[in-house]
GROMACS .gro file of C-alpha atoms in nm:
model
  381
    1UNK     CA    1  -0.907   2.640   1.709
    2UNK     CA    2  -0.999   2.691   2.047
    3UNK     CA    3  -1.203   2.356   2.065
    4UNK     CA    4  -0.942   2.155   1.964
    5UNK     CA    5  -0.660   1.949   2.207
    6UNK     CA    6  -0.346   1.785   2.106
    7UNK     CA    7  -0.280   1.408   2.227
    8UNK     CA    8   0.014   1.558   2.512
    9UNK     CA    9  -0.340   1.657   2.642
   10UNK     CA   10  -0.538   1.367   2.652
   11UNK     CA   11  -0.385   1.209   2.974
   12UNK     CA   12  -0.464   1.509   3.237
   13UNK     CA   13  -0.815   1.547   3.059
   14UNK     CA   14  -0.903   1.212   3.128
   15UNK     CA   15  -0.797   1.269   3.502
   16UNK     CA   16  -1.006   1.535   3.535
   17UNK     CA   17  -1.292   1.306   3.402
   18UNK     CA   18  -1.357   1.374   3.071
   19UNK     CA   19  -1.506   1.155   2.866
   20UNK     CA   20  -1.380   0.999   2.490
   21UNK     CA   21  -1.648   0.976   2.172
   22UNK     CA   22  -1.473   0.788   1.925
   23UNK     CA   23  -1.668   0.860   1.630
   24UNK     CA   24  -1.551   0.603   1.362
   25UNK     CA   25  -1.717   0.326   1.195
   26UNK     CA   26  -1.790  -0.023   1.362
   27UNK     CA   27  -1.498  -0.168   1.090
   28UNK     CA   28  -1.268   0.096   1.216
   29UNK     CA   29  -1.326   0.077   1.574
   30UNK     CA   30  -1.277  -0.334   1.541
   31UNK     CA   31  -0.934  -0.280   1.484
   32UNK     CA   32  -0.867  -0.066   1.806
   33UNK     CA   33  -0.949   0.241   2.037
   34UNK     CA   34  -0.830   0.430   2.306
   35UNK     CA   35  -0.887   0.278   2.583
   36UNK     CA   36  -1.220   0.415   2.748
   37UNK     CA   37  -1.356   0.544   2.461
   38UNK     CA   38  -1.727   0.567   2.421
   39UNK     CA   39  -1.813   0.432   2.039
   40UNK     CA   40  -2.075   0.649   1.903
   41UNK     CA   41  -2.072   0.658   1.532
   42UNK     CA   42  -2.162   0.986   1.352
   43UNK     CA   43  -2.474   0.982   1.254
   44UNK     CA   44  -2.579   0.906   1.638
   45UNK     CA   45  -2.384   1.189   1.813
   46UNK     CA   46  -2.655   1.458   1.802
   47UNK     CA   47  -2.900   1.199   1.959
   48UNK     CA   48  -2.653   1.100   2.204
   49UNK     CA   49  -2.582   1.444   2.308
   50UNK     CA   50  -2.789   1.486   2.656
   51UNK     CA   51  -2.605   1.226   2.768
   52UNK     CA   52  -2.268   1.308   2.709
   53UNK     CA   53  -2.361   1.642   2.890
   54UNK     CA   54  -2.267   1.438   3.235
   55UNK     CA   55  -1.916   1.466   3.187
   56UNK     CA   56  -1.752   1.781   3.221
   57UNK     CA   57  -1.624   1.787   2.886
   58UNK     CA   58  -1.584   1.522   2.604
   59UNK     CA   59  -1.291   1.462   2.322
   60UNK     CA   60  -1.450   1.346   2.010
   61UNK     CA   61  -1.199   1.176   1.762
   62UNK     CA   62  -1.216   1.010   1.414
   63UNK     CA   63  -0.920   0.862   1.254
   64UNK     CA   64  -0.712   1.210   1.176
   65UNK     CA   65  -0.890   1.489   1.310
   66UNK     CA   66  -1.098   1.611   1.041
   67UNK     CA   67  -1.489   1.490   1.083
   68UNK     CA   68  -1.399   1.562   1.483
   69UNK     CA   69  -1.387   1.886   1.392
   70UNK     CA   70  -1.763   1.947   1.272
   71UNK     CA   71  -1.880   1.674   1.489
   72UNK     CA   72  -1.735   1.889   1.823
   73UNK     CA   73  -1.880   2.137   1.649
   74UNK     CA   74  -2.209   2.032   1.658
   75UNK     CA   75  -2.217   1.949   2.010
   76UNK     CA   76  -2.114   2.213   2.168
   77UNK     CA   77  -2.411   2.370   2.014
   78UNK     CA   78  -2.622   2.124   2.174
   79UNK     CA   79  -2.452   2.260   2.513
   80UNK     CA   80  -2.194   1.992   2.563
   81UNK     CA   81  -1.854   2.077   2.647
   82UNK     CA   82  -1.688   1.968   2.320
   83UNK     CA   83  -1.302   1.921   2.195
   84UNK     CA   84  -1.148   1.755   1.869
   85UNK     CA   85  -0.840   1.547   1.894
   86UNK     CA   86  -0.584   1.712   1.652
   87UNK     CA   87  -0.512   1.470   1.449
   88UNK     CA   88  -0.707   1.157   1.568
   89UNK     CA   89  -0.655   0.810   1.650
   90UNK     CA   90  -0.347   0.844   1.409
   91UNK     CA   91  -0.204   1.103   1.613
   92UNK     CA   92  -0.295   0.868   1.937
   93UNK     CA   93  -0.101   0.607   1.788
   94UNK     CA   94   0.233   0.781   1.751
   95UNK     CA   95   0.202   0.923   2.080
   96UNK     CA   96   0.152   0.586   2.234
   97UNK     CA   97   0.421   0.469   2.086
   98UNK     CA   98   0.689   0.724   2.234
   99UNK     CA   99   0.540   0.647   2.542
  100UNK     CA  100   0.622   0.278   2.523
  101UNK     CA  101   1.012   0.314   2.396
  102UNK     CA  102   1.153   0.286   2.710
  103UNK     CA  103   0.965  -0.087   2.822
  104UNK     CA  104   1.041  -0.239   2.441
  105UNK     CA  105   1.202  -0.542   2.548
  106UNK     CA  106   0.978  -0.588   2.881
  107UNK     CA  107   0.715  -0.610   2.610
  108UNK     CA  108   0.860  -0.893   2.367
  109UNK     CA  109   0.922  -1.088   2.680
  110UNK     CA  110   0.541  -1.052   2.840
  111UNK     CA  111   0.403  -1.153   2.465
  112UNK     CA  112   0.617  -1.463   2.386
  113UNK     CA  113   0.548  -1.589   2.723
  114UNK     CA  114   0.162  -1.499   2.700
  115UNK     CA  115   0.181  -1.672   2.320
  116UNK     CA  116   0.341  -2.023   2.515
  117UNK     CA  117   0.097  -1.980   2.798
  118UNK     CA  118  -0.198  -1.759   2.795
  119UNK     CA  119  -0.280  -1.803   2.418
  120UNK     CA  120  -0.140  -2.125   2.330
  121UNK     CA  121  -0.473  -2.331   2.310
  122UNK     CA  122  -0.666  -2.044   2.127
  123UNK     CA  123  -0.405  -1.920   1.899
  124UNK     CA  124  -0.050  -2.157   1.874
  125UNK     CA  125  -0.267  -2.448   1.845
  126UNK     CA  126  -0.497  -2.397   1.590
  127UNK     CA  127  -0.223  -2.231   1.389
  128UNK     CA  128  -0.009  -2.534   1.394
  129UNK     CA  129  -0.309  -2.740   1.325
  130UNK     CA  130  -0.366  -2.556   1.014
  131UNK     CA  131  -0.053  -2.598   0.906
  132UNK     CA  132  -0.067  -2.946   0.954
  133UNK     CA  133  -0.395  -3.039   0.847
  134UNK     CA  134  -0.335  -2.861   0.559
  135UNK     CA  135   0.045  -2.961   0.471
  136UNK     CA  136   0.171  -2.570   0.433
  137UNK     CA  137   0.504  -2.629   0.520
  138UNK     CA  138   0.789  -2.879   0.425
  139UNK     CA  139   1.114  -2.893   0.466
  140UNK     CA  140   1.379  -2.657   0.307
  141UNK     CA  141   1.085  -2.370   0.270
  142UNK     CA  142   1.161  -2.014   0.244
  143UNK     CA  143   0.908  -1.826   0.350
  144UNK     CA  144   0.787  -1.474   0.328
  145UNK     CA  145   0.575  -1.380   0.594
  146UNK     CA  146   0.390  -1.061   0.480
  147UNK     CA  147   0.278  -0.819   0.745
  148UNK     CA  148   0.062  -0.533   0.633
  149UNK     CA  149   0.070  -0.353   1.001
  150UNK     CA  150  -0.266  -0.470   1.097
  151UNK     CA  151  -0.331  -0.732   1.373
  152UNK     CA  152  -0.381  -1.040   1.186
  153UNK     CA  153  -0.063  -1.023   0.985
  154UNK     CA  154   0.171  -0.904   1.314
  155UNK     CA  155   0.023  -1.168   1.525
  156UNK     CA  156   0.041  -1.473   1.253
  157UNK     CA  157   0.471  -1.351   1.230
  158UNK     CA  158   0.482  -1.371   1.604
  159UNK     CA  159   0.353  -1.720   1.570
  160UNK     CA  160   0.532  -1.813   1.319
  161UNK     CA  161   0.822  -1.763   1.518
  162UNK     CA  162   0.675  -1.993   1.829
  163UNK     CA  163   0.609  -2.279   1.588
  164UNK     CA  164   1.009  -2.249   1.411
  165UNK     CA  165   1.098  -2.279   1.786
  166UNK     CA  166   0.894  -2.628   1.767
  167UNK     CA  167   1.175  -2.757   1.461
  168UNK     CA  168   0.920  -3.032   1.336
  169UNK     CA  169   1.036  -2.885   0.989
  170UNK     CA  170   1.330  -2.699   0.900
  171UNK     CA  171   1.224  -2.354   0.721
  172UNK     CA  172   1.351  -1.983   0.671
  173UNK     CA  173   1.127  -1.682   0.755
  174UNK     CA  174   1.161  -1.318   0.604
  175UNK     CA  175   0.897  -1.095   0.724
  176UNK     CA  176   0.843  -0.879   0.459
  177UNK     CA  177   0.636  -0.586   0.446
  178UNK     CA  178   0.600  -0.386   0.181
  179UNK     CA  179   0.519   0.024   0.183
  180UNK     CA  180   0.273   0.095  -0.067
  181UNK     CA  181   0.292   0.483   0.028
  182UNK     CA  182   0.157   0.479   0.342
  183UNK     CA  183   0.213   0.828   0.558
  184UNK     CA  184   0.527   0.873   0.768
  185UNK     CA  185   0.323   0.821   1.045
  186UNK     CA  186   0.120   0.489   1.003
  187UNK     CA  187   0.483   0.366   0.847
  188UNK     CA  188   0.654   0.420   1.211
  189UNK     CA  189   0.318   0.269   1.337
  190UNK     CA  190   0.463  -0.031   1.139
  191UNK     CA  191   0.796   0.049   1.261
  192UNK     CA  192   0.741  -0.007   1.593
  193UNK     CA  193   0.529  -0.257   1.659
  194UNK     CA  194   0.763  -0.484   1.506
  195UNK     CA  195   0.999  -0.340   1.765
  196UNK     CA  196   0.753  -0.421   2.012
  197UNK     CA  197   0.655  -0.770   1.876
  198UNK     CA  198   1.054  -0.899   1.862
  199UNK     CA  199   0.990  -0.897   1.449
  200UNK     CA  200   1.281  -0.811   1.220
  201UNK     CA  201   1.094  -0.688   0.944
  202UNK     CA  202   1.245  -0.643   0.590
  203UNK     CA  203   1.098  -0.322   0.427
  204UNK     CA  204   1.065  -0.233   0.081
  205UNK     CA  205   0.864   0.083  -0.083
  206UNK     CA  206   0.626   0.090  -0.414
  207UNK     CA  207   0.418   0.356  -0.575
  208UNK     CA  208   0.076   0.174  -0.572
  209UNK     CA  209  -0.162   0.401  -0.376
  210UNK     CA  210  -0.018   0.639  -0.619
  211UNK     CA  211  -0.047   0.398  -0.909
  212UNK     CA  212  -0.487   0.372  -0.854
  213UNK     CA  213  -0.540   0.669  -0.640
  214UNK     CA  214  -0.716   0.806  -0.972
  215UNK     CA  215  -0.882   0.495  -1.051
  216UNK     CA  216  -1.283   0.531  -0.995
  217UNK     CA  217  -1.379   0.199  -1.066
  218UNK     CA  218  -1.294  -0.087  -0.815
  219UNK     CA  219  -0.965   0.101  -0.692
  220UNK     CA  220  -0.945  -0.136  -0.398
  221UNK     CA  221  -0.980  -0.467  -0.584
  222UNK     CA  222  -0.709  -0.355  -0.811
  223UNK     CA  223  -0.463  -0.230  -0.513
  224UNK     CA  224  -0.516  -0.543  -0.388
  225UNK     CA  225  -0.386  -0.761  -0.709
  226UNK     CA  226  -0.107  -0.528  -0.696
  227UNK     CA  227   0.039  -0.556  -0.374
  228UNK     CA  228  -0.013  -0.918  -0.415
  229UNK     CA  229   0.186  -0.948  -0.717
  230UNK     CA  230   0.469  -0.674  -0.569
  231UNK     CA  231   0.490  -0.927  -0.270
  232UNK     CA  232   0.577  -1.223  -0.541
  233UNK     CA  233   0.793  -1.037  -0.700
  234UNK     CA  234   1.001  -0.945  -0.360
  235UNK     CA  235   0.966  -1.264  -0.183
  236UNK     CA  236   1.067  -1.415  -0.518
  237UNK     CA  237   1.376  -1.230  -0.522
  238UNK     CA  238   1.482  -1.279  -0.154
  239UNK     CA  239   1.458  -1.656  -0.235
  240UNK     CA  240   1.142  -1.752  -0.112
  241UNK     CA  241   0.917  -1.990  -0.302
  242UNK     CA  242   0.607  -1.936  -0.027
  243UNK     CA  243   0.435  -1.621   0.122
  244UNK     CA  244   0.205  -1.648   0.436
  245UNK     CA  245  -0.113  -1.408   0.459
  246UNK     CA  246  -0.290  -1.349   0.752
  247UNK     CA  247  -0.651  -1.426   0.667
  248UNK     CA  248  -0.827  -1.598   0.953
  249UNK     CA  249  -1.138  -1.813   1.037
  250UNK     CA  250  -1.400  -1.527   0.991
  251UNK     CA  251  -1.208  -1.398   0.652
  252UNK     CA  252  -1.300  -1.755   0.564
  253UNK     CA  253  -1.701  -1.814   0.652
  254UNK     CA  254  -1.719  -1.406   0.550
  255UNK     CA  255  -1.595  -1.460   0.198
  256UNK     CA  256  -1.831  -1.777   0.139
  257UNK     CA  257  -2.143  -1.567   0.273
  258UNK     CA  258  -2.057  -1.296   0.029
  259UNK     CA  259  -2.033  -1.517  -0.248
  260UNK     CA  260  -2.387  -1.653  -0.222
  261UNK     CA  261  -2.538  -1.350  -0.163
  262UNK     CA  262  -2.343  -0.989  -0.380
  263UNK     CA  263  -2.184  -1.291  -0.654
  264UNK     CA  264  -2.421  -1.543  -0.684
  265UNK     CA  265  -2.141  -1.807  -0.656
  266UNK     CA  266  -2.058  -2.073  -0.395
  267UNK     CA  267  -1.639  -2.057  -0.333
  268UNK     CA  268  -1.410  -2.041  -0.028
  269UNK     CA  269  -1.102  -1.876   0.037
  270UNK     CA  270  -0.838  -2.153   0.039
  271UNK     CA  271  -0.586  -2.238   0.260
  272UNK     CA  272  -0.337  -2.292   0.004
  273UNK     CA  273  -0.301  -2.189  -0.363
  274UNK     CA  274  -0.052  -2.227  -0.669
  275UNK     CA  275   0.025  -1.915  -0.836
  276UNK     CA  276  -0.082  -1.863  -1.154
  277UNK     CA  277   0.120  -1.578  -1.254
  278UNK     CA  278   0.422  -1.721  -1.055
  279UNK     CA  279   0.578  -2.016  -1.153
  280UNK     CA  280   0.719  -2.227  -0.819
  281UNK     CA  281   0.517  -2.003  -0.582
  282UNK     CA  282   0.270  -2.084  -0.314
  283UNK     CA  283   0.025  -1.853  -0.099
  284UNK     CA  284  -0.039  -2.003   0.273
  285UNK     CA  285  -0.339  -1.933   0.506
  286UNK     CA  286  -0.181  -2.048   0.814
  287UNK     CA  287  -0.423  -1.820   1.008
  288UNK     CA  288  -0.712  -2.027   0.897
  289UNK     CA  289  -0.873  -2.183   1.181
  290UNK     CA  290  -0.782  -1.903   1.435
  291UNK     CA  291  -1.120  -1.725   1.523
  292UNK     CA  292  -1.123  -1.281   1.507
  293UNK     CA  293  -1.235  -1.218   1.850
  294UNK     CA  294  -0.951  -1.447   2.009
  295UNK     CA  295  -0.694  -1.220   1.762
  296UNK     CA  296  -0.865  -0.922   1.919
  297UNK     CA  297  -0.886  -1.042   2.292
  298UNK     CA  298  -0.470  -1.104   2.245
  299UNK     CA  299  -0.408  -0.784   2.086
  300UNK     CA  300  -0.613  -0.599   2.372
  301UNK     CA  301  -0.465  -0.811   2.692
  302UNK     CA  302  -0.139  -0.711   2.559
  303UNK     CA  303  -0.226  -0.347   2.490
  304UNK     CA  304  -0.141  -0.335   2.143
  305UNK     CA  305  -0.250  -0.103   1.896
  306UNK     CA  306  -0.247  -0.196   1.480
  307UNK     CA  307  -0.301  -0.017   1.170
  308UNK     CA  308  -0.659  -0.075   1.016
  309UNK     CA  309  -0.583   0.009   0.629
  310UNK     CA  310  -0.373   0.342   0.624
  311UNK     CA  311  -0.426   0.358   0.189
  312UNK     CA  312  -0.487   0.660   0.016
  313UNK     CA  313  -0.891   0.590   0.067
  314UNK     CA  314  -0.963   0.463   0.377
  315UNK     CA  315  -0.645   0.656   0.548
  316UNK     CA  316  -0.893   0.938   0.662
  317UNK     CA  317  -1.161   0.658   0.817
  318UNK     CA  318  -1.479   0.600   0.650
  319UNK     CA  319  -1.592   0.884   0.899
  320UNK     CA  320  -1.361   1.109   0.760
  321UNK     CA  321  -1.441   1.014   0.392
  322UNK     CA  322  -1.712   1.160   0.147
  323UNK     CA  323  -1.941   0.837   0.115
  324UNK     CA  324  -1.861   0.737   0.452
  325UNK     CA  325  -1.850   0.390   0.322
  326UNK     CA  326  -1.571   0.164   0.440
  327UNK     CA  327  -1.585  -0.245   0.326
  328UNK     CA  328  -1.944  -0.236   0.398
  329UNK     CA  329  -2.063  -0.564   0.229
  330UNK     CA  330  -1.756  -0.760   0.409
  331UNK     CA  331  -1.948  -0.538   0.765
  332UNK     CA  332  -2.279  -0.642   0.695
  333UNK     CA  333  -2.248  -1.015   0.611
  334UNK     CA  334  -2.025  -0.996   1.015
  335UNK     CA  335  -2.394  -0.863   1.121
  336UNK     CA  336  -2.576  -1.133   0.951
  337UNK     CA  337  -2.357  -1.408   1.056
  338UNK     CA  338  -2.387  -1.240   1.405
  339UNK     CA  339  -2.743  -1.228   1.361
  340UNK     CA  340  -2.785  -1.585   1.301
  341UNK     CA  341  -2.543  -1.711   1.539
  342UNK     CA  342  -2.817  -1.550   1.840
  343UNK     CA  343  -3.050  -1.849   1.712
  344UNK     CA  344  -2.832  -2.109   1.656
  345UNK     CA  345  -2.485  -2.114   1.762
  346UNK     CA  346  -2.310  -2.334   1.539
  347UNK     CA  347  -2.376  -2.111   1.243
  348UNK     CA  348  -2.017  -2.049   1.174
  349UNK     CA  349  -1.925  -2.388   1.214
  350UNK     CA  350  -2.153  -2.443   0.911
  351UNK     CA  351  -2.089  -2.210   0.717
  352UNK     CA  352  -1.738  -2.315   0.746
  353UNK     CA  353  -1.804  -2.689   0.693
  354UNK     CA  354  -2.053  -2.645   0.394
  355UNK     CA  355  -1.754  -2.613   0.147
  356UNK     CA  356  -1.600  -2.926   0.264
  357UNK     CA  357  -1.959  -3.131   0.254
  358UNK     CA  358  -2.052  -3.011  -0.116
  359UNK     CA  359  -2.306  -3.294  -0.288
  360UNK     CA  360  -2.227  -3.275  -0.635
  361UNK     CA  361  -2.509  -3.521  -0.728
  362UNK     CA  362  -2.750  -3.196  -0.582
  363UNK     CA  363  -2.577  -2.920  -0.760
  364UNK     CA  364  -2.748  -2.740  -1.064
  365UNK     CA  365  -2.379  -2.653  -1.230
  366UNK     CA  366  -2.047  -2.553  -1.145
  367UNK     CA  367  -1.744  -2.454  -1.304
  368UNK     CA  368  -1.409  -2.686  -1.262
  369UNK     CA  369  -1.046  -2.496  -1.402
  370UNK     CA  370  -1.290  -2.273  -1.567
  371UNK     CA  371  -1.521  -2.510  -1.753
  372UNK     CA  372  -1.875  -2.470  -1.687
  373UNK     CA  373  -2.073  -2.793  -1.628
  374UNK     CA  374  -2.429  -2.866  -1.580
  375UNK     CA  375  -2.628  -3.165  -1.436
  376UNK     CA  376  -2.805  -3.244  -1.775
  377UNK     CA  377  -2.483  -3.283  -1.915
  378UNK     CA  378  -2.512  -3.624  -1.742
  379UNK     CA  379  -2.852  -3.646  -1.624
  380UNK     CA  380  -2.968  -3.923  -1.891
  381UNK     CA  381  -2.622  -4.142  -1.907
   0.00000   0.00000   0.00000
């Protein structure tokens, strides 16, 4: 189509002062953009269009090039200069990435140094903290660092490394990530990234996006059980008896929030658990006090660029999918905490702290290696 421009493009439009409309959702964009990119989500374009008539022309991209299409479409009805990126942000990505082959090892040295400098008191330190405070680590531990692609898993391998460095305890790393069917191109995404990051990253394939790509009721809750156990399984058999996941600070006051208010339930995500299913195994949060936007403001200073999902469902963006729905309860409980936090700025802080303070004398029930128990169970003794 004539409307539409391939990335080899992108660089001499810019020049010539055209402007970027990334059109994904705010849960998509949080994981990266191209740089300069206006964020204007969908169902604000045609609103927005008078003003994007002030640059000589505009690229409009979702995640693969498919919602662009219409959404171009639209606006060049509205008399704006109008062109889809073929293939979207993916297709950015694996352009970027050829473009950065040639400075790989400049790269590993600029982030390791930034890591012992730049980011030590924001990121290093409250990741060792964690895994002190916490006791994840002892001696003789194998663990399996598991990297999905996105930022919070590469960065948490990259630290891991740093705090072997520091020898306080004598442990093994495998950084494992595991291919659940991703496309060829998020997997060189993967690929090389790990290049970039200094990570030698052990890869091994399944079939579960095939496995619940057909499954209509909670497909993502189930995926999610399965790569967990697929992870055991392979961490198991490369001698590992921990695996590290990359769930951070905000994971942490997110998933109480949403507890209380779409499961009626107080619980926290914890920053270590037994396996149930696997006998000797341990899951470790070492991530847990590190706070989102300092895991952004890293990945951005260093001009890095992760994957967001990449399954079968969310591959297209939610902009490029049929509900247009993309983790929207785990979205809107960010803007409520972010809400609250403009009135009192230690919100998070409390949130966070509430599960450590809980006043069992006050509670109405709760449920202890699943037994229920209530407060008249006791109240006249």
């Amino acid at each position: 189509m004539s409307f539409e421009i391939s990335v080899n493009e992108i660089d001499s439009k810019i020049n010539d002062g055209f402007g970027i409309v990334d059109i994904r959702d705010a849960y998509s964009i949080a994981y990266g953009t191209i740089p300069g990119a206006i964020c204007i989500n969908e169902q604000q374009l045609e609103e927005n269009a008078e003003k994007l008539k002030e640059y000589p022309g505009v690229i409009v991209y979702c995640a693969k090039g498919l919602t662009s299409v219409d959404a171009a479409q639209m606006l060049r009805t509205k008399g704006v200069n109008a062109f889809s990126l073929q293939g979207g942000y993916n297709a950015w990505l694996v352009y970027l990435m050829q473009k950065e082959e040639e400075s790989v090892s400049l790269k590993q040295d600029e982030i390791e140094k930034g890591i012992q400098k730049t980011w030590h008191k924001k990121l290093f330190s409250p990741f060792a903290k964690a895994v002190k405070n916490y006791d994840m680590i002892q001696d003789g531990d194998k663990i399996a660092v598991c990297i999905s692609g996105g930022k919070d898993s590469m960065l948490m391998a990259k630290l891991f490394q740093e705090l072997q460095k520091h020898r306080q305890k004598e442990f093994e790393l495998v950084y494992l990530v595991m291919d659940p069917g991703y496309s060829p191109e998020n997997r060189k995404v993967i690929e090389h990234n790990s290049k970039m990051l200094g990570i030698p990253v052990t890869i091994f394939d399944s079939d579960i996006f095939e496995s619940v790509f057909n499954i209509e009721s909670s497909p993502c809750y189930i995926c999610a059980r399965m790569r967990r156990g697929h992870l055991y399984n392979k961490a198991r058999e490369l001698g590992c008896n921990k695996i590290a996941l990359g769930h951070h600070y905000d994971d942490v006051i997110e998933t109480i929030l949403m507890g209380m208010l779409y499961g009626s339930q107080i619980q926290s995500m914890m920053p270590k658990l037994h396996s149930t299913n696997f006998e000797g195994m341990e899951l470790i949060r070492p991530m847990y006090l590190i706070r989102e936007e300092d895991i952004k403001a890293w990945r951005d200073a260093n001009g890095l660029h992760f994957l967001q999902c990449a399954c079968k469902f969310t591959d297209n963006c939610s902009s490029c999918r049929d509900d247009g729905q993309s983790n929207s309860k785990r979205l809107e409980t960010k803007k409520i905490i972010a809400e609250l936090k403009k009135t009192n700025p230690y919100v998070e802080g409390n949130i966070f702290k509430s599960v450590e303070n809980v006043m069992l004398d006050t509670v109405v029930g709760y449920k202890k290696d699943g037994v229920r128990h209530h407060f008249l169970d006791e109240y006249d003794k």
